[in-house]
PDB file of C-alpha atoms in Angstrom:
ATOM      1  CA  UNK A   1      23.473 -13.674  -9.230  1.00 51.00           C
ATOM      2  CA  UNK A   2      24.605 -10.075  -9.010  1.00 57.00           C
ATOM      3  CA  UNK A   3      22.269  -7.176  -9.638  1.00 57.00           C
ATOM      4  CA  UNK A   4      24.301  -6.163 -12.691  1.00 66.00           C
ATOM      5  CA  UNK A   5      23.702  -9.571 -14.292  1.00 73.00           C
ATOM      6  CA  UNK A   6      19.932  -9.003 -14.488  1.00 72.00           C
ATOM      7  CA  UNK A   7      18.432  -7.436 -17.565  1.00 82.00           C
ATOM      8  CA  UNK A   8      15.677  -4.896 -17.113  1.00 80.00           C
ATOM      9  CA  UNK A   9      13.149  -7.482 -18.355  1.00 85.00           C
ATOM     10  CA  UNK A  10      14.280  -9.883 -15.594  1.00 84.00           C
ATOM     11  CA  UNK A  11      14.082  -7.312 -12.811  1.00 88.00           C
ATOM     12  CA  UNK A  12      11.046  -7.350 -10.547  1.00 92.00           C
ATOM     13  CA  UNK A  13       9.558  -3.962  -9.634  1.00 93.00           C
ATOM     14  CA  UNK A  14       6.878  -3.098  -7.111  1.00 97.00           C
ATOM     15  CA  UNK A  15       4.745  -0.086  -7.944  1.00 97.00           C
ATOM     16  CA  UNK A  16       3.291   1.297  -4.718  1.00 98.00           C
ATOM     17  CA  UNK A  17       0.333   3.576  -4.040  1.00 97.00           C
ATOM     18  CA  UNK A  18      -0.400   4.804  -0.512  1.00 96.00           C
ATOM     19  CA  UNK A  19      -3.398   6.784   0.643  1.00 97.00           C
ATOM     20  CA  UNK A  20      -3.162   8.580   3.969  1.00 97.00           C
ATOM     21  CA  UNK A  21      -5.345  10.464   6.395  1.00 96.00           C
ATOM     22  CA  UNK A  22      -3.171  13.592   6.180  1.00 93.00           C
ATOM     23  CA  UNK A  23       0.156  15.067   5.203  1.00 88.00           C
ATOM     24  CA  UNK A  24       2.511  13.954   7.986  1.00 88.00           C
ATOM     25  CA  UNK A  25       2.782  11.265  10.660  1.00 87.00           C
ATOM     26  CA  UNK A  26       3.940  13.975  13.076  1.00 86.00           C
ATOM     27  CA  UNK A  27       0.433  15.477  12.885  1.00 89.00           C
ATOM     28  CA  UNK A  28      -1.226  12.123  13.539  1.00 88.00           C
ATOM     29  CA  UNK A  29      -1.800  11.122   9.911  1.00 94.00           C
ATOM     30  CA  UNK A  30      -1.746   7.428   9.094  1.00 96.00           C
ATOM     31  CA  UNK A  31      -1.971   5.121   6.123  1.00 97.00           C
ATOM     32  CA  UNK A  32      -5.549   4.373   5.018  1.00 98.00           C
ATOM     33  CA  UNK A  33      -4.870   2.186   1.968  1.00 98.00           C
ATOM     34  CA  UNK A  34      -1.973   0.254   0.464  1.00 98.00           C
ATOM     35  CA  UNK A  35      -2.074  -0.775  -3.164  1.00 98.00           C
ATOM     36  CA  UNK A  36       0.806  -2.403  -5.016  1.00 98.00           C
ATOM     37  CA  UNK A  37       1.575  -4.225  -8.237  1.00 98.00           C
ATOM     38  CA  UNK A  38       4.559  -6.521  -8.682  1.00 97.00           C
ATOM     39  CA  UNK A  39       5.814  -6.321 -12.278  1.00 95.00           C
ATOM     40  CA  UNK A  40       8.438  -8.271 -14.219  1.00 93.00           C
ATOM     41  CA  UNK A  41       9.066  -8.054 -17.942  1.00 91.00           C
ATOM     42  CA  UNK A  42       6.149  -5.688 -18.381  1.00 90.00           C
ATOM     43  CA  UNK A  43       3.677  -8.195 -16.902  1.00 95.00           C
ATOM     44  CA  UNK A  44       1.852  -7.967 -13.576  1.00 96.00           C
ATOM     45  CA  UNK A  45       2.873 -10.976 -11.495  1.00 96.00           C
ATOM     46  CA  UNK A  46       1.257  -9.971  -8.190  1.00 97.00           C
ATOM     47  CA  UNK A  47      -1.272  -7.587  -6.708  1.00 98.00           C
ATOM     48  CA  UNK A  48      -1.786  -6.320  -3.168  1.00 98.00           C
ATOM     49  CA  UNK A  49      -4.573  -4.124  -1.829  1.00 98.00           C
ATOM     50  CA  UNK A  50      -5.763  -3.446   1.687  1.00 98.00           C
ATOM     51  CA  UNK A  51      -7.525  -0.694   3.525  1.00 98.00           C
ATOM     52  CA  UNK A  52      -5.785   0.247   6.780  1.00 98.00           C
ATOM     53  CA  UNK A  53      -7.551   1.607   9.844  1.00 98.00           C
ATOM     54  CA  UNK A  54      -5.557   4.703  10.887  1.00 97.00           C
ATOM     55  CA  UNK A  55      -7.110   4.732  14.365  1.00 95.00           C
ATOM     56  CA  UNK A  56      -9.052   7.974  13.903  1.00 96.00           C
ATOM     57  CA  UNK A  57     -11.810   9.468  11.799  1.00 96.00           C
ATOM     58  CA  UNK A  58     -11.047  10.985   8.423  1.00 97.00           C
ATOM     59  CA  UNK A  59     -11.549  14.650   7.673  1.00 95.00           C
ATOM     60  CA  UNK A  60     -14.115  15.709   5.082  1.00 97.00           C
ATOM     61  CA  UNK A  61     -11.198  16.934   2.941  1.00 96.00           C
ATOM     62  CA  UNK A  62      -9.442  13.531   2.939  1.00 96.00           C
ATOM     63  CA  UNK A  63     -12.676  11.674   2.182  1.00 97.00           C
ATOM     64  CA  UNK A  64     -13.335  14.066  -0.690  1.00 97.00           C
ATOM     65  CA  UNK A  65      -9.770  13.712  -1.995  1.00 96.00           C
ATOM     66  CA  UNK A  66      -9.414   9.908  -1.710  1.00 96.00           C
ATOM     67  CA  UNK A  67     -13.077   8.787  -1.796  1.00 97.00           C
ATOM     68  CA  UNK A  68     -12.232   6.592   1.217  1.00 98.00           C
ATOM     69  CA  UNK A  69     -14.801   6.783   4.007  1.00 98.00           C
ATOM     70  CA  UNK A  70     -14.734   5.935   7.702  1.00 98.00           C
ATOM     71  CA  UNK A  71     -17.198   3.113   6.953  1.00 98.00           C
ATOM     72  CA  UNK A  72     -14.646   1.541   4.585  1.00 98.00           C
ATOM     73  CA  UNK A  73     -11.986   1.562   7.327  1.00 98.00           C
ATOM     74  CA  UNK A  74     -13.932   0.571  10.433  1.00 97.00           C
ATOM     75  CA  UNK A  75     -13.243  -3.171  10.036  1.00 97.00           C
ATOM     76  CA  UNK A  76      -9.861  -2.792   8.300  1.00 98.00           C
ATOM     77  CA  UNK A  77      -6.697  -4.033  10.025  1.00 98.00           C
ATOM     78  CA  UNK A  78      -4.361  -1.501  11.607  1.00 97.00           C
ATOM     79  CA  UNK A  79      -0.895  -0.978  10.128  1.00 97.00           C
ATOM     80  CA  UNK A  80       0.763  -3.318  12.674  1.00 97.00           C
ATOM     81  CA  UNK A  81      -1.377  -6.195  11.416  1.00 97.00           C
ATOM     82  CA  UNK A  82      -1.199  -5.529   7.666  1.00 97.00           C
ATOM     83  CA  UNK A  83       2.511  -4.648   7.444  1.00 97.00           C
ATOM     84  CA  UNK A  84       3.832  -8.240   7.813  1.00 97.00           C
ATOM     85  CA  UNK A  85       1.528  -9.390   5.006  1.00 97.00           C
ATOM     86  CA  UNK A  86       2.672  -6.527   2.807  1.00 98.00           C
ATOM     87  CA  UNK A  87       6.343  -7.225   3.517  1.00 97.00           C
ATOM     88  CA  UNK A  88       5.761 -10.870   2.526  1.00 97.00           C
ATOM     89  CA  UNK A  89       4.246  -9.623  -0.753  1.00 97.00           C
ATOM     90  CA  UNK A  90       7.390  -7.563  -1.405  1.00 95.00           C
ATOM     91  CA  UNK A  91       9.623 -10.634  -1.028  1.00 89.00           C
ATOM     92  CA  UNK A  92      11.324 -12.492  -3.864  1.00 71.00           C
TER      93      UNK A  92
END
């Protein structure tokens, strides 16, 4: 089926929310949380949420902004371990 043949109600969307430990990967910032909803026809058909250990402590500013603490991330998987699971969630 071609993309043009799908109506908007039949199209699956993923709404993504990322939290990070800073503004740019070039400064050492990493993802601290991934949240996503898979939606089709206005209904939620899947949910994904995981904390991600960025490999360093969070600044007071980031903790204040995101309400994510180092304690919440200490046992979380790193991005290399959570990414395959997230990519599977994004699938068909």
